[in-house]
Amino acid sequence: MHKLKVFIVGIVINLCCIMTYAQNRITGNVSDVNGESIIGASILEKGTTNGTVTDIDGNFTLNVSEGVTLQISYIGYTTQEVVVTGRPLTIILEEDTQTLDEVVVVAYGAQKKVTVTGAISSVSGSDLIKSPTGSIGNALAGKLTGVSTVQYSGEPGADAAEIYVRGVTTLNSSSPLVQVDGVERDFTQIDPNEIESITILKDASATAVFGVRGANGVILVTTKRGKEGKANISVTASTGITVPTRLLEFADSYQYASFYNEAQIRDGVNPNNVKFSPEMLTAFQTQSDPLLYPNMNWLDYILKDYAQQSQHNVNISGGNNFFRYFVSAGMYTQGGLFKTFDTGYDFNFDFKRYNYRANLDFNLSKSTELSLNIGGRVEDKNTPISAEDQNQLFRHLYWATPFSGAGIVDGKWIKTNPDVIPNPGSDGLNPYYGRGYNNKVGNTLNVDVQLKQKLDFITKGLSFNVKGSYNSSYAQTKSRSSSKAYYVAVKNDDGSMGYRKYGEDGTLGYGESFDKGRNWYFETSLNYNTTINSDHNLGVLLLYNQSKYYYPRTFTDLPKGYVGMVGRLTYDYLSKYMIEFNMGYNGSENFAPGKRYGFFPAGSIGWVVTEEPFMKEIKDYISYLKLRASYGVVGNDNTQDRRFMYIADPFYLDGSGYNFGTNVSGKRGGAYEGAKSNPDVTWEKAYKQNLGVDMYFLNDRLMTTFDIFKENRRDILVVPSSLPSYIGMSLPVLNNGIVHSRGYEITLRWDDKIGNDFRYWINPNLSFARNKIVEQMEVRPNEDYLWRTGKPINQPFGRKFWGFYDETANERYKTQFGRDIADHSVVLKNGDAVYVDINEDGVINDDDKIAMGYTNVPEYVVGANMGFEWKGFDLSMQWTGAWNTSRMLQETLREPLGDTNNKGLLLYQYEDRWTEETASTAKLPRASITSKANNIVDSDLYLVDAKYLRLKSLELGYNFNAPFMERMRLNSLRVYANGYNLLTFDVLKITDPESRTSDRPNYPLTRVFTVGLKLGF
Amino acid sequence: MKINIKSLLISLTIGIAIFCSSCVDELKFGDSFLEKAPGVDVTLDSVFAKAENARYFLWDTYAKLYYGLPVYWNSVDNKMNMGMFETLSDTWHSHLSWDGVNRSYYNGTYNANREDTSDDTKFGFSKENTWEAIRKAWLFIENIDRVPDMQQTEKERLKAEAKVIIASRYFDMFRHFGGLPIIDKAYDFSLDESYYQTLRATVEQTVEFMTTLLDDASNVLPWALDEGEISNWDGRFTKAAAMGLKCKILLFAASPLFNDTEPYSTASPQDAVTNYSVWYGGYKPELWVETLKACEDFFREVNTQGRYGLVQPTAATPSAYREAFRKAYYTRGSGGDNPELLISTRVRYTYGDDYQWDYYFPQSVMNGAFTPTLEYVDMFPLSDGTPFDWNNPDHVDLIFSDRDPRLFETILVNNASYQGRQVELWIGGREAQQGPKTEQGQFATGFGLYKFILDFTSARNRPTLWPYLRIAEIHLIYAEALMMAGRTDEAIREVDKVRSRVGLNGLRGSNPNNDYGNQSILLEAILNERACELGFEDVRFFDLIRHKRAQDFKKVLHGLRIYRLDENGNVVEESWSDKPANERGPRPTEFRYEKFQLENSRRSWWTNFNSKWYLSAFPTLEVNKDYGLTQNPGW
């Protein structure tokens, strides 16, 4: 077969040679964007019949004169024109996204894009790879419509964004179903080099087949597979650095102490009795005695300027008519930002990931294909053991006061002597220093075996498919805890400095714990595709699947099981009129027998208007116009670890009991009643509608897609909070919640060339999604505007800040509202926050809160993907913006001095506070301790706009085309530099706009710069 | 028809592979693939199918009783976020800026919404496990008769204990809220709102509900545990407990807060006033008669049945007095080792560490959550019972040496013995440091808490308890009831019983100039006695409330700065005990005292007190559930 091909190619080339013997002989190579050779691409001298095709290495030779134009074309790729210069030509063909044959991945299969009637968006792996982020999910927002993400953390190995498909749509978990190669799996730690494409299924038509699992949208990740042809080896290596996008800035010791004193004096404390004496203030300022009166910028002290990151991948793919393969090995490392000082062991954050994959396809016969996927990874993650618990490291770090310690001096960890500075708070080393580290090594293995058997012998177009998958994960966490002695500086009577030692240096302890996970999946299906009278295309899919998940969090001994039937019927007439019917029939043991099975149907229709004769005339302007509509029901049984809610009201015999007696150390046993169950409990249902238009203009150079959707989510599980407290029982959950949501998505794609060398593209998109709680069994609030029902899920509420109190405030307030400033429960002093009395009852309390701002999840996400290619250079950028999102500043970010008045003070809290001098420009209330109860309540003072526009990623590359490459047998050689989170434009300023501003702040988000080299053999 | 043998073989192989991947599972499809629901091991039926399980159910109900000290970070045991509402009275002040006392009350920001959103109000209507305890108790009462392997007498006894639990939890709420919905059964779950319509009862109905439960229980319960039962079962309710609790409840009900010619507040909303949910609708002297009768009944039983009485000192020495007093409030063994204790509640046996995470009370103390006021210190007489007088230099000389022994047992004062030495509460002293000067921390007022925590070390590994009710209090309740009945001499005799236990002379002997025939003078004496005897036992705050003593809530409070003087009269801001013995000179004996007004933090009540504060607000959303709960006046 091979030989034959080569022979034919040879003959063609020879023929050409003969015909054009008088001309120059030029050579060239044709490959795709991934550097894979294209075999059989046609090379034609423009306007002539002089041409050739490429050989199995993608090479060609042709005799042409200099200056003529060659047309290079291949099915599925955009035709390119190149002017012959005499030098060898390197031609990279772009996949043609517009061809009618283009297929997209859909649930349980692939579909021709032209016949798709649902709402689907997808992105190729090669696009995603340009973002040097550890978790591929971080690159999705702005790349694809219908996806919003919030990346709260930059922690190595734990920086995956929260992903929402078409926003938050339910009061319970809104996380979408994620499948990798058709099986539910996590995708955040997959090597991006392994990914062929990611598809987002958004509407009912696309997701109904997932039944009780599909209501939150579905993310389908498809890994790469080998193509017939010679082996392509691709090697990528990159290295770079990560730096925090933004760190909180704290007040220094002097600022802190003066703020504190000012607060006390304003609160009525005698200036002679304030906490920080003038001597202390001077010492802070002059730093005359840094051991007794330190001034530390803790984040600066404990964090490095940058950490290192690297990413490497080798993959090889190819195959012949019996066997095709894609084999990949990758490694990703990211270091942490913490200095380790002299502890003698490495407790810094650190993450290493080793990914491997082999996707193999065997054509066992002409009609039988066997596929075997083995993919997996080893993750090695280091984290410092931190105070309280592992989620509170940064919370405690932000609590540190600048004078609470002097850091490490002469190898001694110095904390502030509380006899010198009373109640100094905790220092910045305390949350983690000397406490040891955890090292978690996890091993994940995914295996798929699939057999596709064509049953053409029964009827043409029928095929049978069976697939089994097994996933296992296992992790060992070694806990090496330790302790460290600290010292307190003491001034001796003779003025010399001594130290008092506390605690002992511990040795590293050893403890270990294990996590395990195991699940398997089985599916079998019949597929039938046929064309009747060459006009009617019919497709039928019938599929059965079942899956089992072991060690669930509740009822760990009872695995979770699902069974499902899937049906799909697609029909189109001349690819002009499409109709599609999808259905899922699912069972889950979480619900009572008799209520276990749900039927989820969805229907959709499509009409390609441009295929109609009457559109012929304007086809030059509108080259393609398709209208789509879908409606259907999808379910959601994600009950957040609650299982078997229907079984009889449970009681338990392992209660804490009671310590009777006079000298009995134990307790008498206890029995108690559990939460009431609900025998009628069932899953949530999402009724989804989608209308879409696809329009291409100007010979497909401008492509647009527009989708508008509505969703009615019903039967959401809620706890009936409207029942009296006096019944004293743990209430059951009921299917009584309703949430409505709606939104739209727009994609534009402009792709054009200027001249022959300059190709550029701009691909902006916009997604909008908004939800509204319609029913959640809420108790009537005192005022109508306090209803949470009717507002978006997690809508923030707060008081409306009016201004700062001063002598004229009442008068001004009265002019504005015609009434006195309301009773604020505290005696207002100058510089205190005055709030608007919303209900005009003369008292400021929680009834004066109004809905304000937005939630953490943005309603609008905008993306702009653009770039150009010129000669060997290419540049691509992804801008992502989000708006209609807010952050409520909490804890350290809001409350000066913290709840115990010896915690952190942010610089902005110091600088922006109200004083007599800054009254006109102040943004925050006066320094105070007693008035904090009034001044730091939830209000628009602390609800900040978290909109942002980000240069999420940028890649600049150069593809060499040099003679030495041939000697080195290199097909392609690319050097590039790229970055992640490079620029951020926002209004939040004090912290990264995506970061968590609650009382559980995370590791700072990072900016990444890398340089890389990519070789193709 | 050609079927490729190879592909058949492969199919087979894959079939086997899939089968193997499910390893231990049987190959199942469809409905049979789904897991069987777990059998519910325990149901209501199985709990009450076995005596042991049924008892377990009641023991767990006991675990939901009131415990006064803050000990743990959950919404119930955290009290007021490490604070206690006793620091709203004039005897204690909180210097813990983040506790609920500071956050909601001292700054005046408390309101009904706070009861919805916060766990650190003084007593939440729905967040203190009261209703959970009541439900459990009713479930127990309704089901215990089904238990096959239990004697009827034990069933009746356990039922009676459950009734005392209900009454005590009702009283825990009653003193904060007034009349309550009467819950006389364990409710089922229903979405039918009418099923839950339960009007808020009047004060009278609520009191009757509690006392009827207690009367029922008294008829069944043993007077005291058998001597042999005490070591294993101390803490269970007895007849003495039920009868004593009845006295306490009736005293509260008969007091002017509810029993007066006018309601305590005229602020709107007034529904609870017009419905008599926060008062009796007028002055009813018979309530005092009832209280008196309950006390008489109680002491008649004590006289006939014995087992209970004040813990008496073993000798007439200050240390013996102190020992007797400490034993009375802080030793387990009701009717045994501690004849005085009627009800004690527990959350654990002992704690061994001041930083124990699940008994954090010592840390609460160290954080300054409970600092005694000078006003309180001044309430304690000299050791012979003579009232302390700052204007008498002889008294000032004896300020920390010759006082009511209960002062030293309740409050840590300068020079008191402490961890094997003497505590230094002067400014610059080893313990106080700059605390009293900057008014911060454990010794912000110049004094510290001693009750329950002692000198820290000696409280460790000692069985813990909360003295919910002890006989000293019943004597003082009896005194108040006698006073109201005009039986002044008998009233004074009851007070004197409590005084003499710690070696004080009687009221009349100590205060020859007071005319105790004047009810208000006698009442002051009784309330003062209650404050000294029952300090930090949740008594003073309620005394101020039930007697509507706005003047005490408005009283600006003070601390005491103590300056150590050298022989020349100069202030020495240094520790003495941490210096080497050869350098530090003689033990400091000269001090200068400076009263100072508390300002860190001030209480808004000092300037803005309003009678609405006597009772708490119901959570706004609870009222809005519209089942019949009326909000208290002013909220």
PDB file of N, CA, C and O in Angstrom, chain B residues 88 90 264 543-556 605-614:
ATOM      1  N   LEU B  88     -22.535  41.892  81.488  1.00  0.00           N
ATOM      2  CA  LEU B  88     -23.433  43.016  81.235  1.00  0.00           C
ATOM      3  C   LEU B  88     -23.925  43.603  82.557  1.00  0.00           C
ATOM      4  O   LEU B  88     -24.514  44.677  82.592  1.00  0.00           O
ATOM      5  N   ASP B  90     -23.312  44.894  86.660  1.00  0.00           N
ATOM      6  CA  ASP B  90     -22.361  45.869  87.214  1.00  0.00           C
ATOM      7  C   ASP B  90     -21.192  45.199  87.925  1.00  0.00           C
ATOM      8  O   ASP B  90     -20.306  45.887  88.415  1.00  0.00           O
ATOM      9  N   TYR B 264     -42.809  46.357  81.882  1.00  0.00           N
ATOM     10  CA  TYR B 264     -41.447  46.877  82.010  1.00  0.00           C
ATOM     11  C   TYR B 264     -41.094  47.846  80.901  1.00  0.00           C
ATOM     12  O   TYR B 264     -40.178  48.634  81.027  1.00  0.00           O
ATOM     13  N   ASP B 543     -30.730  39.370  88.556  1.00  0.00           N
ATOM     14  CA  ASP B 543     -31.249  40.148  89.683  1.00  0.00           C
ATOM     15  C   ASP B 543     -31.532  41.586  89.259  1.00  0.00           C
ATOM     16  O   ASP B 543     -32.543  42.175  89.642  1.00  0.00           O
ATOM     17  N   LEU B 544     -30.624  42.141  88.465  1.00  0.00           N
ATOM     18  CA  LEU B 544     -30.821  43.516  88.007  1.00  0.00           C
ATOM     19  C   LEU B 544     -32.039  43.595  87.090  1.00  0.00           C
ATOM     20  O   LEU B 544     -32.811  44.549  87.129  1.00  0.00           O
ATOM     21  N   ILE B 545     -32.218  42.555  86.270  1.00  0.00           N
ATOM     22  CA  ILE B 545     -33.344  42.556  85.340  1.00  0.00           C
ATOM     23  C   ILE B 545     -34.666  42.389  86.056  1.00  0.00           C
ATOM     24  O   ILE B 545     -35.606  43.151  85.856  1.00  0.00           O
ATOM     25  N   ARG B 546     -34.705  41.384  86.925  1.00  0.00           N
ATOM     26  CA  ARG B 546     -36.025  41.090  87.512  1.00  0.00           C
ATOM     27  C   ARG B 546     -36.473  42.197  88.465  1.00  0.00           C
ATOM     28  O   ARG B 546     -37.658  42.334  88.743  1.00  0.00           O
ATOM     29  N   HIS B 547     -35.508  42.990  88.956  1.00  0.00           N
ATOM     30  CA  HIS B 547     -35.896  44.139  89.769  1.00  0.00           C
ATOM     31  C   HIS B 547     -35.841  45.434  88.982  1.00  0.00           C
ATOM     32  O   HIS B 547     -35.880  46.514  89.551  1.00  0.00           O
ATOM     33  N   LYS B 548     -35.707  45.304  87.669  1.00  0.00           N
ATOM     34  CA  LYS B 548     -35.749  46.463  86.761  1.00  0.00           C
ATOM     35  C   LYS B 548     -34.816  47.576  87.251  1.00  0.00           C
ATOM     36  O   LYS B 548     -35.204  48.725  87.356  1.00  0.00           O
ATOM     37  N   ARG B 549     -33.604  47.208  87.577  1.00  0.00           N
ATOM     38  CA  ARG B 549     -32.671  48.174  88.168  1.00  0.00           C
ATOM     39  C   ARG B 549     -31.885  48.892  87.082  1.00  0.00           C
ATOM     40  O   ARG B 549     -30.671  48.716  86.932  1.00  0.00           O
ATOM     41  N   ALA B 550     -32.596  49.725  86.333  1.00  0.00           N
ATOM     42  CA  ALA B 550     -31.946  50.505  85.283  1.00  0.00           C
ATOM     43  C   ALA B 550     -30.759  51.277  85.852  1.00  0.00           C
ATOM     44  O   ALA B 550     -29.717  51.405  85.197  1.00  0.00           O
ATOM     45  N   GLN B 551     -30.911  51.756  87.113  1.00  0.00           N
ATOM     46  CA  GLN B 551     -29.837  52.579  87.682  1.00  0.00           C
ATOM     47  C   GLN B 551     -28.520  51.815  87.731  1.00  0.00           C
ATOM     48  O   GLN B 551     -27.451  52.397  87.585  1.00  0.00           O
ATOM     49  N   ASP B 552     -28.585  50.492  87.935  1.00  0.00           N
ATOM     50  CA  ASP B 552     -27.343  49.718  87.986  1.00  0.00           C
ATOM     51  C   ASP B 552     -26.742  49.507  86.604  1.00  0.00           C
ATOM     52  O   ASP B 552     -25.540  49.336  86.460  1.00  0.00           O
ATOM     53  N   PHE B 553     -27.596  49.466  85.595  1.00  0.00           N
ATOM     54  CA  PHE B 553     -27.071  49.330  84.229  1.00  0.00           C
ATOM     55  C   PHE B 553     -26.474  50.639  83.737  1.00  0.00           C
ATOM     56  O   PHE B 553     -25.593  50.649  82.876  1.00  0.00           O
ATOM     57  N   LYS B 554     -26.983  51.746  84.294  1.00  0.00           N
ATOM     58  CA  LYS B 554     -26.481  53.051  83.856  1.00  0.00           C
ATOM     59  C   LYS B 554     -25.239  53.475  84.625  1.00  0.00           C
ATOM     60  O   LYS B 554     -24.594  54.466  84.278  1.00  0.00           O
ATOM     61  N   LYS B 555     -24.955  52.754  85.694  1.00  0.00           N
ATOM     62  CA  LYS B 555     -23.852  53.115  86.589  1.00  0.00           C
ATOM     63  C   LYS B 555     -22.518  52.971  85.856  1.00  0.00           C
ATOM     64  O   LYS B 555     -22.173  51.886  85.377  1.00  0.00           O
ATOM     65  N   VAL B 556     -21.782  54.086  85.767  1.00  0.00           N
ATOM     66  CA  VAL B 556     -20.458  54.004  85.149  1.00  0.00           C
ATOM     67  C   VAL B 556     -19.546  53.233  86.102  1.00  0.00           C
ATOM     68  O   VAL B 556     -19.546  53.464  87.310  1.00  0.00           O
ATOM     69  N   TRP B 605     -24.902  51.493  77.384  1.00  0.00           N
ATOM     70  CA  TRP B 605     -25.971  51.526  78.380  1.00  0.00           C
ATOM     71  C   TRP B 605     -25.756  52.635  79.420  1.00  0.00           C
ATOM     72  O   TRP B 605     -26.696  53.094  80.045  1.00  0.00           O
ATOM     73  N   TRP B 606     -24.510  53.005  79.647  1.00  0.00           N
ATOM     74  CA  TRP B 606     -24.245  54.047  80.639  1.00  0.00           C
ATOM     75  C   TRP B 606     -24.959  55.343  80.261  1.00  0.00           C
ATOM     76  O   TRP B 606     -25.339  56.121  81.118  1.00  0.00           O
ATOM     77  N   THR B 607     -25.096  55.551  78.967  1.00  0.00           N
ATOM     78  CA  THR B 607     -25.748  56.790  78.536  1.00  0.00           C
ATOM     79  C   THR B 607     -27.108  56.527  77.892  1.00  0.00           C
ATOM     80  O   THR B 607     -27.980  57.390  77.917  1.00  0.00           O
ATOM     81  N   ASN B 608     -27.272  55.368  77.304  1.00  0.00           N
ATOM     82  CA  ASN B 608     -28.470  55.147  76.483  1.00  0.00           C
ATOM     83  C   ASN B 608     -29.362  54.034  76.987  1.00  0.00           C
ATOM     84  O   ASN B 608     -30.024  53.393  76.195  1.00  0.00           O
ATOM     85  N   PHE B 609     -29.354  53.747  78.269  1.00  0.00           N
ATOM     86  CA  PHE B 609     -30.111  52.568  78.692  1.00  0.00           C
ATOM     87  C   PHE B 609     -31.603  52.796  78.539  1.00  0.00           C
ATOM     88  O   PHE B 609     -32.122  53.893  78.727  1.00  0.00           O
ATOM     89  N   ASN B 610     -32.259  51.715  78.206  1.00  0.00           N
ATOM     90  CA  ASN B 610     -33.692  51.771  77.956  1.00  0.00           C
ATOM     91  C   ASN B 610     -34.242  50.438  78.465  1.00  0.00           C
ATOM     92  O   ASN B 610     -33.594  49.408  78.332  1.00  0.00           O
ATOM     93  N   SER B 611     -35.427  50.478  79.030  1.00  0.00           N
ATOM     94  CA  SER B 611     -35.929  49.262  79.685  1.00  0.00           C
ATOM     95  C   SER B 611     -36.175  48.107  78.712  1.00  0.00           C
ATOM     96  O   SER B 611     -36.342  46.972  79.136  1.00  0.00           O
ATOM     97  N   LYS B 612     -36.172  48.388  77.411  1.00  0.00           N
ATOM     98  CA  LYS B 612     -36.363  47.283  76.461  1.00  0.00           C
ATOM     99  C   LYS B 612     -35.254  46.235  76.590  1.00  0.00           C
ATOM    100  O   LYS B 612     -35.430  45.081  76.226  1.00  0.00           O
ATOM    101  N   TRP B 613     -34.109  46.658  77.118  1.00  0.00           N
ATOM    102  CA  TRP B 613     -32.960  45.761  77.212  1.00  0.00           C
ATOM    103  C   TRP B 613     -33.162  44.647  78.228  1.00  0.00           C
ATOM    104  O   TRP B 613     -32.383  43.703  78.267  1.00  0.00           O
ATOM    105  N   TYR B 614     -34.211  44.765  79.073  1.00  0.00           N
ATOM    106  CA  TYR B 614     -34.394  43.715  80.078  1.00  0.00           C
ATOM    107  C   TYR B 614     -34.618  42.353  79.436  1.00  0.00           C
ATOM    108  O   TYR B 614     -34.224  41.345  79.979  1.00  0.00           O
TER     109      TYR B 614
END
